[in-house]
């Protein structure tokens, strides 16, 4: 039942999404795709044929890289995950810690400072801070490489790759941490107002135990849910970071393909990313239902 | 219930609370400064932003405070004029998203039921679509690159949060007794929405709209930065993307427009945050 | 014969028949959706010019009855005729017009006024909605209404939170009277007010009733004010009416054990006068699962007969000179031999 309910919004997602692309896309002068699909066919037939090929895994040929789209996307997505996952873990850890501290000391000086700096972090154009970091650490101090995944002409080593990862991961992490800090704080404050927290306090439990054991456990769930809702947004943020650091991920691939009008690649990426996001949401939803005793399907 | 009673405060009281909030006041001043800069850009910018006035890539000096760019235009003048683009995109996109989001949320929240279900599905779809990749797709297919198109694109995918807030608030507002009283007087749906429900939901709308401005300005800069903007436009993002090309030898190219973007975003975010605290104590501390 | 009595006619203004309003509680937590039978088959008439009291414990469904009559909630069953017209059958547009004739005064003046509107707008909105008056004419009417409810007209640009509870309730009354309605439902209009202003408020209400020739449904759990203000009284228990009669008749000769308990529970000003009280057992059951048979039998001071647990008693007329309806098996079995007059359907 749960699956049905969730797939219901999921299915129109793909349909709606594709029909938007499909409908407009035949109006645009895309001869390449048109030939591929058959010009004389009515739009909806073109469109269904195209979907059908997609489902079969045939995303067509890339225009500029001159190879099938799917393997291209697959390898770039792996690269993206290699950067995104450590960054994501970092920002969640950091955000939750600062958010909890801030909530535990609501209205204190610490709270005000944390709130103000998280808002600063949130206002940061992260691609710009990326440029500044490159300037300081690579151009000026020669500490870290400017971008890419490996140093050219050297055998790939772990150390080398980590040195390439440091800046993008840290920057990506800070861009999300501000948001997660504020989110955690408000969820914590909500939980701290609840009755069972009062009971725990009245039982004479130490404030620290109350906050870390009882409150945090209940606050984490909404934090995770909200964050999972923003997955598609996070993916967009990753794309810009990849672009700054020339990290060969899926976002950069999309940007390059778009600026060079490699439509099969752009379309393929949109499809794949939408699917991945959908799966991520699905997993978040299932685990939510699993973790939260109040929700049973 | 008493929360709503508390909301009934006069504007002078709001202003008093707002003034006490230092961060908010700073935000307000920054916003004011940016707006004034944009208005009097022709007066304060030393050169025409599109004129080649010197050799290329000149470092900052007395004559060119922010240096010159890749073809010899004055960076200070371009940063000053860029504030117009940024504000236009931020305010324009925010305005459109408020109109769409509030209309959508009002209808869903007021009528509820199947209408609401259908409308929320649409919101979910928009949330699932990685909007960033959608921009890339649309920009690349239609070759619409000007800031005004980007503003519309941003607005059309950025209204869902507002719609959700308005919808949830309407659920409770429409059950309130004063709304019943209005129904009892024979008021039409439109009359109830505009005179009774929306005025009581202005605070969160203003707050979210203000903070969205910051987000839209950053997004516009990001899209221009990765090369999806109009390269001839005078926008901070375009300047940043040029700065990336010359990152090895001209630090000033990226530093100043980025700083301008950052400061403007800080201004709107702090203003919005402060407005939340003073307009609507109920929301204090939410993100 | 007082002036008030002269106004009351035999002409029925509002006729309520078999009115039901059930709320469905849906929740994921409870697998089974619970149904709250807030109003469960209520019938009564209100004659033109009269004030009918609707009394009962908290939660027995008085407010819901009022709100459903005025179509604030979609009814579950039943019909309401206003001047002979079934208002549940009217279209949304017709209903909006009809609302000019019937108004509500709400229980809590802190919740029933829009905090974002001035008094001027709150009272004047009625004129805007129906396009009745504009400009100077609208101002004049608002000022006159404010005077009638004893508010100071130059406060008209103030917001509700700048007024006391009593003043707010006056604003609510002025709003209800702006359209010159024929029928008003006053839902505990004084219960949220300070005791010291209640009497004043009730007097004002009575004066306005006469001036505007209002027919009123007065909802209250406070029998002493009902005695003071009403011509006829209906007693409600768990979503049903269990007794109704003229106010004098009801207070002098209450028949239903529940009514007796209510009347004996009224505090009397003179503490030396001792009275035997009927203490009801238990607390009122929830309207989610009303007891079978007579809803009152679990708390009845009489020893319930088997029929009390099985059959729901009907409202029958046992009055001698005036109508006196009661729903109790003890009363009806005593009268079994006499011919009974049912409430006409
Ligand atoms: N909108 C609603 N949704 C669900 N249940 C409701 C709703 N309104 C009222 N109820 C329930 O219906 C029952 C009757 O409520 P109602 O407000 O009519 O009682 P009342 O007699 O006016 O009480 P009081 O004297 O406290 O005002 C109560 O059990 C209440 O919980
Ligand atoms: Mg009530």
CSV table of C-alpha atoms and ligand atoms in Angstrom, one decimal, chain C residues 23 36 38 57-64 73 107 188 221 287, ligand 1:
chain,number,residue,atom,x,y,z
C,23,UNK,CA,-17.9,14.5,12.7
C,36,UNK,CA,-18.5,12.0,16.8
C,38,UNK,CA,-22.3,15.9,18.1
C,57,UNK,CA,-23.7,20.6,29.6
C,58,UNK,CA,-20.5,21.5,27.9
C,59,UNK,CA,-19.9,19.3,24.8
C,60,UNK,CA,-23.6,18.3,24.4
C,61,UNK,CA,-23.6,19.8,20.9
C,62,UNK,CA,-25.2,23.2,21.4
C,63,UNK,CA,-22.7,25.2,19.4
C,64,UNK,CA,-22.6,22.5,16.7
C,73,UNK,CA,-21.0,22.9,8.6
C,107,UNK,CA,-19.0,32.8,22.2
C,188,UNK,CA,-23.1,31.9,25.1
C,221,UNK,CA,-25.2,26.2,29.8
C,287,UNK,CA,-20.7,11.6,21.9
D,1,LIG,N1,-15.2,20.7,14.1
D,1,LIG,C1,-15.3,19.6,14.9
D,1,LIG,N2,-14.7,18.5,14.6
D,1,LIG,C2,-14.8,17.4,15.4
D,1,LIG,N3,-15.5,17.4,16.5
D,1,LIG,C3,-16.1,18.5,16.9
D,1,LIG,C4,-16.1,19.7,16.1
D,1,LIG,N4,-16.8,20.6,16.7
D,1,LIG,C5,-17.3,20.1,17.8
D,1,LIG,N5,-16.9,18.8,18.0
D,1,LIG,C6,-17.3,17.8,19.0
D,1,LIG,O1,-18.7,17.8,19.1
D,1,LIG,C7,-19.1,17.8,20.4
D,1,LIG,C8,-20.1,18.9,20.7
D,1,LIG,O2,-19.4,20.1,20.6
D,1,LIG,P1,-20.1,21.6,20.8
D,1,LIG,O3,-19.0,22.6,20.6
D,1,LIG,O4,-21.2,21.6,19.9
D,1,LIG,O5,-20.5,21.5,22.3
D,1,LIG,P2,-21.2,22.7,23.2
D,1,LIG,O6,-22.4,22.1,23.7
D,1,LIG,O7,-21.2,23.9,22.4
D,1,LIG,O8,-20.1,22.8,24.4
D,1,LIG,P3,-19.6,24.1,25.1
D,1,LIG,O9,-20.6,24.4,26.2
D,1,LIG,O10,-18.3,23.7,25.7
D,1,LIG,O11,-19.5,25.2,24.1
D,1,LIG,C9,-17.9,17.8,21.3
D,1,LIG,O12,-17.6,16.5,21.7
D,1,LIG,C10,-16.8,18.3,20.4
D,1,LIG,O13,-15.6,17.7,20.8
